[in-house]
Amino acid sequence: MTDTTWDPSKPILEIDNLSISFFTRLREIPAVMDFSCKVMAGESMGLVGESGCGKSTVALAVMRDLGKNGRIVAGSIKFKGRDLTHMTDDELRHIRGSEIAMIYQEPMASLNPAMKIGAQLAEVPMIHRNMPRAEAWALARQIVADVRLPDPDRILNSYPHQLSGGQQQRIVIAMALMSKPALLILDEPTTALDVTVEAGIVDLVKDLGEKYGTSMLFISHNLGLILDVCDRLCVMYSGEAVETGNVVQVFDKMRHPYTQALFRSIPLPGADKNARPLVSIPGNFPLPHERPPGCNFGPRCDYFQAGRCDATEIAMSPVPGDDRHASRCLKWTEIDWDAPMKAKVSKAKTPIGRVVLKMDDLQKYYSISGGAFGGGTKKVVKANESLSFEAREGETLAIVGESGCGKSTFAKVLMGLETATSGSIMLFDENVQSTPIQKRNTDTVSSVQMVFQNPFDTLNPSMSVGRQIIRALEIFKQGTSDQDRADRMLKLLDLVKLPRAFAERMPRQLSGGQKQRVGIARAFAGGAKVVVADEPVSALDVSVQAAVTDLLMDIQRENKTTLLFISHDLSIVRYLSDRVLVMYLGHVVETGTTDQVFQPPYHPYTEALLSAVPIADTKVVRKRIVLEGDIPSAVNPPPGCPFQTRCRWKSQVAPAGLCDREMPPMRTLAGGHQIKCHLPEAVLTQMEPVIKVAAE
Amino acid sequence: MDTELSWGPIFARMALQFLPVWVALIATFAVSIHFRRRLGLYGKLFDSPVGMLGFGLVMFWVFTALFANLIITHDPLGQLSGLKNAVPGSALQDTKGDTLYPYYLLGGDSLARDVFSRMVMGARRVLAIAPAATAFAFMIGITLGLPAGYLGGKLDTVLSFIANLVLAFPVILLFYLLVTPEIKDAGYLFTVNLFGAEGSWRASIPNVMAATLFLFPIIFLTILFNSRYFTNPPMRNLYVGITLLIGFWAYSGLAFNADPTGIFSMDPNLLNVFVSVVFVNAPTVFRIVRGIVMDLKARDYVAAGQTRGEGPWYIMLWEILPNARGPLIVDFCLRIGYTTILLGTLGFFGLGVSPESPDWGSTINSGRKLLTLFPHPAVAPALALMSLVLGLNLLADGLREESLKD
Amino acid sequence: MVIFVARRLGVMVLTALVLTFIVFFLTNLPPNLEKLARTEGSVRMTDEAVASWIEGNGHGGSVFTRYSEWLGIAPGWVITDEKGVTRGRCIDNGVTAEDAPRFCGILQGDWGFSTFSKEPVIAFLGEKLAATGWLMLFVMLVMVPVSLLMGVLSGMREGSRTDRVLSSAAIATTATPEYVSGVILVAVFASATTGLSPMLKEWGWIETNTLFMGTATSAERGFTFWNFGLPVLTIALYGIGYIARMTRASMTEVMTQQYIRTARLKGVAFKDVVMRHALRNALIAPFTVIMLQFPWLLNGVVIVETLFNYKGFGWTLVQAAGNNDIELLLGCSVVAVFVVLVTQLISDIGYVFLNPRIRLS
């Protein structure tokens, strides 16, 4: 093809001073400004930043697919020396899919629901290489095998909805590899997947990148993933690249205040939570049309110097001595990068009090009717199976697990939105397991409240913030008059550190973190004693996560609240919880104090989960354990131990086949640490820690 | 004296007759455009040319209906000799001391009545019924669609079956069966003697349907206020009390024709038409509301309401319904248009309206007999009806477009 | 799948029973029967005579019994009057009471006798249905391809000039019910005094007085473009706008889906993106709409057949209702309800088959 003219020692992709704007009826909104980067052959480049920083826009600009309103206003994008910005549609079509391929965030949405997988894959070589149909299908079959999918023939003849999320993403990857592209763009390819599935995809991408010698542009908000996958990275903030360089150099020797702040706001499992508390970045991400003059990060920067940082546009300046390392900061040479963080005011941990919540052998089964046609046999979904635990006053209990593990059902049963099938829930000595919420008294209802996951969904979009909090006060019979309730509402806003003026605002005028704060205020309106936080920060940007987490913990400390923190993110769990409960397919597989769970012996699932979480720390050495396959469906769980289909320790259980037949008992180890596993004592004690911090 | 005007002067004279409408339109637009940034979705309508055009057309007919008395040139029922099937612009032959407008601007119909005045008066009739009937259909559809979608189960199965039943009925057959003169005479006659005042009510099908359907707005508003203010009994009693008082007053008048003051009353023919149109529209609204509720009930703010122990009606009416307003407003506009078409259909088949009635459907019907020879008596109301429905459709389109942008 | 179809059929039968019962009830209200008695007997009958006529002709008794007789699940009435003459629902002229069947309802194929046309309902209705069948066929042939093409063309590039023009046209036609478009079309194309015809005549382009014919009565003997064009166009116009809008909405939604972007960024040419990737997904919704259009086309048929004086099913319905011909009206209702339910069933099944997501899960 056109490769003959291109010298492989030159960059595959060279973006120079790229600026992109979106044009609306009211104004021009600059999305990316003065962005430059180079990707060499075989290199993988990471683009990292929070939502709205313009990283996906850069990717789409490379594909020249900015939509009707988006336009490249300046700069050039050279692919193999040819400028993509001036190509005709016809020329672009020859490059798209054949030389540059893209992988997207939502695998399900990326595949055509009405076309067989095989047809979608085979289409690529049929378009670009005029390959005959049969040959194209044969190639598709080979690539499907390459992305480690079992039974390629069956897969080629299925429709996308018949595959699981992980399999779909593998198909999307296979589709991108069909024509062996020179450049692969991956836009948050694993965000929609569970962590253990994500680990498999990440491994696959790395291996295939090496196998085919493909260069990659890897877009992610997750610094840990970037460290796993990329050679170089580019940190973006509000439409600009603020720091770029070799991954290890940037991670260890960051030279931009934003990069530093970003690292300080994420919990790292290697670090101690008292010695290295989370520091959130103050303020909010600027809106694209309200960017400050000079440095975009200026208003939120600790090192900001008025008159200098906000005077002129700032250019990238290279960091000498490093490998193409550069920072968009005027003061980077003046800042003492090794200075220890300001010691945070240490807050005394509240003593853990009496048991407020006790669940005993709780079971929740659903019956669903099978088939799309309404008829058919009824199936039983065992969402929760023999769930037992206690939670004490002032304690943070983390419930960890991936999708389908039953943690949301558990929350619903506790809240009284569903009633348990069997077992008991004692809430302050009151048995509530079969009392639906309508029959609970106001005190019980107001003392158990919930913080929801999705900030864009948690508030009623057509009711003002203040009104929503007042409504909670009314329902919880707080306050004596309307005036009194309005005062209390303002106090609650103070509590969650929101300006009082927000009472009048509508939810759409708030950012994700602010909405989540309102959700917290609403939950605490009735003086809640038990708060269930269902992944309260997972949908927020990392810099905001820390602040919301801290807020929750502060309120907990003051009110002696019992916090049930549901999460799949082990880093944050380790940071804030006292005790941890690991769930898999409706079963509690491991429970103990945070230290017990994060140290060996592990339950095999906990081990895999720990290993799967990417860690943004170059000093951490992590054992790679990639689980085979996907999480089984709760409708059709495997016999015996729920985890046996993916367990790497299964062979060490004697007698062989025990795991396939029998549900393991809950065993209590030293210090009240409980594990539901058949593994013999000897094997458990020999387990090695998954995460080791390399000596400095 | 000229016997006939040409089209230029006809349009000029019509434009002059519509003067009050123009003034009102200009005022509305000027005020709205000036304050459009503060008027929410309504204000945003003025950013969309399609929406503005639609709104303009609709308001034109609304103002025409309001100022109809000022606009008409002749008595819409009056017949003048010599102007039978007169062509547009025909001059009056006998001016009767100059008190009458000297022309039939759009000609005369087969009974020598002024087509222009009848068309203008027709707007009043259509715009009096269509929006009200649509509003009733919405209240019924919402009151039933909310619990069907939110609670599901048997209730949903039964209500959906009934809705599908009505929808499976060919509209025209339903009208032929419901809107007949005989139907009013069937059914048991109740007589009451209250303080010497004799009253009677026949349990005929339209009357029974009216008694049922008109109950829904009262139920709707009562639940609406009760679920919101039950935490504050004095306020709740006030709102619910007012609703029940006015509601049952209007109800007694509309459904039983027993309003002592006589403010609320409805001609039996009109009642029949009104009830049938509401009956035909309500199931579609039901289905739309049910669909939206099924979608919205999975939202976290609904779960938040549930976890703080809100009752189902509060969640349906105050958490879900306000967030469904976008598609419902759009459908409301479309549905007024559809109702207008239905009313026209009824008129076209001569159902439920007196032959004198100037409503557009009947006028088209009476005009169609001599259509190939004298098209103007039918074409004028046809164009009027078309422009009103077009306006409503464009308005709905503009609203939909603008509500998606945010 | 079998269970699904069985369940659907069950609901369908139930719906059909309820609907026909409602029609039966409404057509057999006492005032209607009194009117029937006066037209069949004499206008000057006394109230007592009317009552006895009703009683003596099987219209007495509970409405449920009469409905069951009409349906054919209860034995037909048999009355022997004081003169010793035995008459009955199932006893036709010239047949003795002993030879007559016991059941004679819709299910047995006995649809009754039309008082308006003086012939058995089934024969009369069959002939009229055939006439309407032709009308519907041509309407479908015009409406479906045109509307789908319009919808796809305007939906594939949202906001383009083609889209604007076609969308405006679609909105305009949905704002024009048949009785309006029919009137306007006649005024423009089939009036001897206004519209195009006088002009064309003057220029000598046409020999007749009008371009199209303003009535379709002659089409009953054989249709031509000139006598059938306007009725077909009138019905099709409203439907075209509606289906085109549905198709457009479905198409624009599909065109914004991720998988369309995937296809585009795979290097698929725009034409193939539309034809191979978008079209199938985009046509699922309009298919349902087209099927559900049938009951609603019935409206158009009634209006157009009345307006153009074409003696088909719609015209029959109007005549039956206008002349208090109870049996004929019931026959019309059965046909209408049947058409509606069958199309609903087809649309349900078709939806499932077009959509692999539902079919295979």
PDB file of N, CA and C in Angstrom, chain C residues 199-256:
ATOM      1  N   MET C 199     -57.758  25.566 -16.840  1.00  0.00           N
ATOM      2  CA  MET C 199     -56.567  26.021 -17.567  1.00  0.00           C
ATOM      3  C   MET C 199     -56.167  25.022 -18.644  1.00  0.00           C
ATOM      4  N   LEU C 200     -56.087  23.743 -18.200  1.00  0.00           N
ATOM      5  CA  LEU C 200     -55.658  22.697 -19.123  1.00  0.00           C
ATOM      6  C   LEU C 200     -56.641  22.581 -20.281  1.00  0.00           C
ATOM      7  N   LYS C 201     -57.899  22.738 -19.939  1.00  0.00           N
ATOM      8  CA  LYS C 201     -58.937  22.634 -20.972  1.00  0.00           C
ATOM      9  C   LYS C 201     -58.752  23.765 -21.987  1.00  0.00           C
ATOM     10  N   GLU C 202     -58.490  24.926 -21.455  1.00  0.00           N
ATOM     11  CA  GLU C 202     -58.329  26.099 -22.299  1.00  0.00           C
ATOM     12  C   GLU C 202     -57.146  25.921 -23.260  1.00  0.00           C
ATOM     13  N   TRP C 203     -56.067  25.326 -22.692  1.00  0.00           N
ATOM     14  CA  TRP C 203     -54.898  25.099 -23.537  1.00  0.00           C
ATOM     15  C   TRP C 203     -55.086  23.903 -24.454  1.00  0.00           C
ATOM     16  N   GLY C 204     -56.176  23.191 -24.250  1.00  0.00           N
ATOM     17  CA  GLY C 204     -56.438  22.051 -25.119  1.00  0.00           C
ATOM     18  C   GLY C 204     -55.676  20.800 -24.762  1.00  0.00           C
ATOM     19  N   TRP C 205     -55.163  20.755 -23.534  1.00  0.00           N
ATOM     20  CA  TRP C 205     -54.411  19.558 -23.144  1.00  0.00           C
ATOM     21  C   TRP C 205     -55.322  18.404 -22.746  1.00  0.00           C
ATOM     22  N   ILE C 206     -56.505  18.748 -22.271  1.00  0.00           N
ATOM     23  CA  ILE C 206     -57.437  17.679 -21.928  1.00  0.00           C
ATOM     24  C   ILE C 206     -58.739  17.900 -22.677  1.00  0.00           C
ATOM     25  N   GLU C 207     -59.420  16.817 -22.952  1.00  0.00           N
ATOM     26  CA  GLU C 207     -60.667  16.946 -23.701  1.00  0.00           C
ATOM     27  C   GLU C 207     -61.871  16.980 -22.773  1.00  0.00           C
ATOM     28  N   THR C 208     -61.757  16.251 -21.645  1.00  0.00           N
ATOM     29  CA  THR C 208     -62.880  16.283 -20.717  1.00  0.00           C
ATOM     30  C   THR C 208     -62.871  17.603 -19.964  1.00  0.00           C
ATOM     31  N   ASN C 209     -63.874  17.793 -19.105  1.00  0.00           N
ATOM     32  CA  ASN C 209     -63.948  19.037 -18.358  1.00  0.00           C
ATOM     33  C   ASN C 209     -62.925  19.114 -17.239  1.00  0.00           C
ATOM     34  N   THR C 210     -62.603  17.948 -16.671  1.00  0.00           N
ATOM     35  CA  THR C 210     -61.662  17.947 -15.552  1.00  0.00           C
ATOM     36  C   THR C 210     -60.537  16.966 -15.838  1.00  0.00           C
ATOM     37  N   LEU C 211     -59.406  17.211 -15.151  1.00  0.00           N
ATOM     38  CA  LEU C 211     -58.241  16.367 -15.349  1.00  0.00           C
ATOM     39  C   LEU C 211     -58.499  14.991 -14.728  1.00  0.00           C
ATOM     40  N   PHE C 212     -58.749  14.992 -13.418  1.00  0.00           N
ATOM     41  CA  PHE C 212     -59.124  13.756 -12.737  1.00  0.00           C
ATOM     42  C   PHE C 212     -60.629  13.763 -12.562  1.00  0.00           C
ATOM     43  N   MET C 213     -61.178  12.597 -12.272  1.00  0.00           N
ATOM     44  CA  MET C 213     -62.603  12.553 -12.023  1.00  0.00           C
ATOM     45  C   MET C 213     -62.853  12.762 -10.540  1.00  0.00           C
ATOM     46  N   GLY C 214     -63.873  13.541 -10.237  1.00  0.00           N
ATOM     47  CA  GLY C 214     -64.166  13.888  -8.854  1.00  0.00           C
ATOM     48  C   GLY C 214     -64.867  12.777  -8.095  1.00  0.00           C
ATOM     49  N   THR C 215     -65.356  11.769  -8.796  1.00  0.00           N
ATOM     50  CA  THR C 215     -65.931  10.632  -8.084  1.00  0.00           C
ATOM     51  C   THR C 215     -65.247   9.366  -8.575  1.00  0.00           C
ATOM     52  N   ALA C 216     -65.360   8.331  -7.756  1.00  0.00           N
ATOM     53  CA  ALA C 216     -64.721   7.076  -8.124  1.00  0.00           C
ATOM     54  C   ALA C 216     -65.776   6.007  -8.380  1.00  0.00           C
ATOM     55  N   THR C 217     -67.007   6.452  -8.615  1.00  0.00           N
ATOM     56  CA  THR C 217     -68.069   5.471  -8.824  1.00  0.00           C
ATOM     57  C   THR C 217     -67.753   4.583 -10.025  1.00  0.00           C
ATOM     58  N   SER C 218     -67.203   5.208 -11.069  1.00  0.00           N
ATOM     59  CA  SER C 218     -66.916   4.426 -12.265  1.00  0.00           C
ATOM     60  C   SER C 218     -65.810   3.407 -12.027  1.00  0.00           C
ATOM     61  N   ALA C 219     -65.034   3.633 -10.972  1.00  0.00           N
ATOM     62  CA  ALA C 219     -63.943   2.696 -10.696  1.00  0.00           C
ATOM     63  C   ALA C 219     -64.464   1.336 -10.263  1.00  0.00           C
ATOM     64  N   GLU C 220     -65.724   1.294  -9.838  1.00  0.00           N
ATOM     65  CA  GLU C 220     -66.282   0.000  -9.446  1.00  0.00           C
ATOM     66  C   GLU C 220     -66.373  -0.934 -10.644  1.00  0.00           C
ATOM     67  N   ARG C 221     -66.455  -0.349 -11.830  1.00  0.00           N
ATOM     68  CA  ARG C 221     -66.545  -1.192 -13.019  1.00  0.00           C
ATOM     69  C   ARG C 221     -65.172  -1.394 -13.651  1.00  0.00           C
ATOM     70  N   GLY C 222     -64.220  -0.743 -13.222  1.00  0.00           N
ATOM     71  CA  GLY C 222     -62.886  -0.880 -13.812  1.00  0.00           C
ATOM     72  C   GLY C 222     -62.127   0.396 -13.534  1.00  0.00           C
ATOM     73  N   PHE C 223     -60.985   0.272 -12.878  1.00  0.00           N
ATOM     74  CA  PHE C 223     -60.344   1.531 -12.497  1.00  0.00           C
ATOM     75  C   PHE C 223     -59.279   1.964 -13.477  1.00  0.00           C
ATOM     76  N   THR C 224     -59.196   3.246 -13.609  1.00  0.00           N
ATOM     77  CA  THR C 224     -58.172   3.863 -14.425  1.00  0.00           C
ATOM     78  C   THR C 224     -57.422   4.836 -13.532  1.00  0.00           C
ATOM     79  N   PHE C 225     -56.326   5.330 -14.056  1.00  0.00           N
ATOM     80  CA  PHE C 225     -55.561   6.324 -13.308  1.00  0.00           C
ATOM     81  C   PHE C 225     -56.432   7.543 -12.994  1.00  0.00           C
ATOM     82  N   TRP C 226     -57.308   7.895 -13.934  1.00  0.00           N
ATOM     83  CA  TRP C 226     -58.050   9.145 -13.785  1.00  0.00           C
ATOM     84  C   TRP C 226     -59.198   9.043 -12.801  1.00  0.00           C
ATOM     85  N   ASN C 227     -59.786   7.843 -12.655  1.00  0.00           N
ATOM     86  CA  ASN C 227     -60.867   7.783 -11.671  1.00  0.00           C
ATOM     87  C   ASN C 227     -60.403   7.258 -10.313  1.00  0.00           C
ATOM     88  N   PHE C 228     -59.229   6.642 -10.256  1.00  0.00           N
ATOM     89  CA  PHE C 228     -58.781   6.041  -9.009  1.00  0.00           C
ATOM     90  C   PHE C 228     -57.616   6.808  -8.376  1.00  0.00           C
ATOM     91  N   GLY C 229     -56.964   7.654  -9.159  1.00  0.00           N
ATOM     92  CA  GLY C 229     -55.770   8.347  -8.682  1.00  0.00           C
ATOM     93  C   GLY C 229     -56.029   9.181  -7.442  1.00  0.00           C
ATOM     94  N   LEU C 230     -57.074   9.988  -7.488  1.00  0.00           N
ATOM     95  CA  LEU C 230     -57.316  10.896  -6.362  1.00  0.00           C
ATOM     96  C   LEU C 230     -57.684  10.166  -5.073  1.00  0.00           C
ATOM     97  N   PRO C 231     -58.589   9.170  -5.100  1.00  0.00           N
ATOM     98  CA  PRO C 231     -58.877   8.456  -3.844  1.00  0.00           C
ATOM     99  C   PRO C 231     -57.631   7.806  -3.251  1.00  0.00           C
ATOM    100  N   VAL C 232     -56.850   7.150  -4.089  1.00  0.00           N
ATOM    101  CA  VAL C 232     -55.641   6.481  -3.595  1.00  0.00           C
ATOM    102  C   VAL C 232     -54.684   7.508  -2.996  1.00  0.00           C
ATOM    103  N   LEU C 233     -54.481   8.594  -3.710  1.00  0.00           N
ATOM    104  CA  LEU C 233     -53.558   9.630  -3.249  1.00  0.00           C
ATOM    105  C   LEU C 233     -54.039  10.222  -1.923  1.00  0.00           C
ATOM    106  N   THR C 234     -55.352  10.430  -1.828  1.00  0.00           N
ATOM    107  CA  THR C 234     -55.896  11.045  -0.621  1.00  0.00           C
ATOM    108  C   THR C 234     -55.613  10.193   0.613  1.00  0.00           C
ATOM    109  N   ILE C 235     -55.846   8.893   0.503  1.00  0.00           N
ATOM    110  CA  ILE C 235     -55.585   8.034   1.661  1.00  0.00           C
ATOM    111  C   ILE C 235     -54.089   7.950   1.923  1.00  0.00           C
ATOM    112  N   ALA C 236     -53.324   7.788   0.847  1.00  0.00           N
ATOM    113  CA  ALA C 236     -51.892   7.566   1.013  1.00  0.00           C
ATOM    114  C   ALA C 236     -51.211   8.776   1.653  1.00  0.00           C
ATOM    115  N   LEU C 237     -51.655   9.988   1.292  1.00  0.00           N
ATOM    116  CA  LEU C 237     -50.943  11.200   1.742  1.00  0.00           C
ATOM    117  C   LEU C 237     -50.763  11.245   3.259  1.00  0.00           C
ATOM    118  N   TYR C 238     -51.854  11.093   3.992  1.00  0.00           N
ATOM    119  CA  TYR C 238     -51.770  11.189   5.449  1.00  0.00           C
ATOM    120  C   TYR C 238     -50.820  10.118   5.983  1.00  0.00           C
ATOM    121  N   GLY C 239     -50.979   8.899   5.485  1.00  0.00           N
ATOM    122  CA  GLY C 239     -50.131   7.800   5.930  1.00  0.00           C
ATOM    123  C   GLY C 239     -48.673   8.024   5.597  1.00  0.00           C
ATOM    124  N   ILE C 240     -48.409   8.573   4.428  1.00  0.00           N
ATOM    125  CA  ILE C 240     -47.023   8.800   4.014  1.00  0.00           C
ATOM    126  C   ILE C 240     -46.299   9.650   5.041  1.00  0.00           C
ATOM    127  N   GLY C 241     -46.918  10.750   5.413  1.00  0.00           N
ATOM    128  CA  GLY C 241     -46.270  11.647   6.363  1.00  0.00           C
ATOM    129  C   GLY C 241     -45.976  10.927   7.663  1.00  0.00           C
ATOM    130  N   TYR C 242     -46.962  10.185   8.134  1.00  0.00           N
ATOM    131  CA  TYR C 242     -46.833   9.529   9.422  1.00  0.00           C
ATOM    132  C   TYR C 242     -45.711   8.492   9.405  1.00  0.00           C
ATOM    133  N   ILE C 243     -45.744   7.620   8.407  1.00  0.00           N
ATOM    134  CA  ILE C 243     -44.723   6.568   8.348  1.00  0.00           C
ATOM    135  C   ILE C 243     -43.350   7.186   8.084  1.00  0.00           C
ATOM    136  N   ALA C 244     -43.310   8.195   7.224  1.00  0.00           N
ATOM    137  CA  ALA C 244     -42.019   8.816   6.932  1.00  0.00           C
ATOM    138  C   ALA C 244     -41.420   9.422   8.190  1.00  0.00           C
ATOM    139  N   ARG C 245     -42.258  10.031   9.021  1.00  0.00           N
ATOM    140  CA  ARG C 245     -41.743  10.631  10.260  1.00  0.00           C
ATOM    141  C   ARG C 245     -41.214   9.557  11.207  1.00  0.00           C
ATOM    142  N   MET C 246     -41.959   8.460  11.298  1.00  0.00           N
ATOM    143  CA  MET C 246     -41.505   7.354  12.139  1.00  0.00           C
ATOM    144  C   MET C 246     -40.169   6.813  11.641  1.00  0.00           C
ATOM    145  N   THR C 247     -40.103   6.606  10.323  1.00  0.00           N
ATOM    146  CA  THR C 247     -38.879   6.065   9.748  1.00  0.00           C
ATOM    147  C   THR C 247     -37.728   7.026   9.981  1.00  0.00           C
ATOM    148  N   ARG C 248     -38.009   8.299   9.809  1.00  0.00           N
ATOM    149  CA  ARG C 248     -36.945   9.285  10.000  1.00  0.00           C
ATOM    150  C   ARG C 248     -36.444   9.255  11.439  1.00  0.00           C
ATOM    151  N   ALA C 249     -37.382   9.242  12.386  1.00  0.00           N
ATOM    152  CA  ALA C 249     -36.984   9.230  13.797  1.00  0.00           C
ATOM    153  C   ALA C 249     -36.128   8.001  14.084  1.00  0.00           C
ATOM    154  N   SER C 250     -36.588   6.876  13.574  1.00  0.00           N
ATOM    155  CA  SER C 250     -35.860   5.632  13.807  1.00  0.00           C
ATOM    156  C   SER C 250     -34.486   5.695  13.146  1.00  0.00           C
ATOM    157  N   MET C 251     -34.460   6.228  11.945  1.00  0.00           N
ATOM    158  CA  MET C 251     -33.199   6.300  11.193  1.00  0.00           C
ATOM    159  C   MET C 251     -32.213   7.255  11.864  1.00  0.00           C
ATOM    160  N   THR C 252     -32.687   8.426  12.285  1.00  0.00           N
ATOM    161  CA  THR C 252     -31.748   9.364  12.923  1.00  0.00           C
ATOM    162  C   THR C 252     -31.215   8.764  14.208  1.00  0.00           C
ATOM    163  N   GLU C 253     -32.081   8.046  14.933  1.00  0.00           N
ATOM    164  CA  GLU C 253     -31.603   7.448  16.177  1.00  0.00           C
ATOM    165  C   GLU C 253     -30.508   6.422  15.875  1.00  0.00           C
ATOM    166  N   VAL C 254     -30.782   5.588  14.880  1.00  0.00           N
ATOM    167  CA  VAL C 254     -29.791   4.580  14.538  1.00  0.00           C
ATOM    168  C   VAL C 254     -28.488   5.231  14.081  1.00  0.00           C
ATOM    169  N   MET C 255     -28.605   6.313  13.305  1.00  0.00           N
ATOM    170  CA  MET C 255     -27.387   6.936  12.760  1.00  0.00           C
ATOM    171  C   MET C 255     -26.507   7.540  13.849  1.00  0.00           C
ATOM    172  N   THR C 256     -27.052   7.806  15.033  1.00  0.00           N
ATOM    173  CA  THR C 256     -26.203   8.345  16.099  1.00  0.00           C
ATOM    174  C   THR C 256     -25.654   7.233  16.986  1.00  0.00           C
TER     175      THR C 256
END
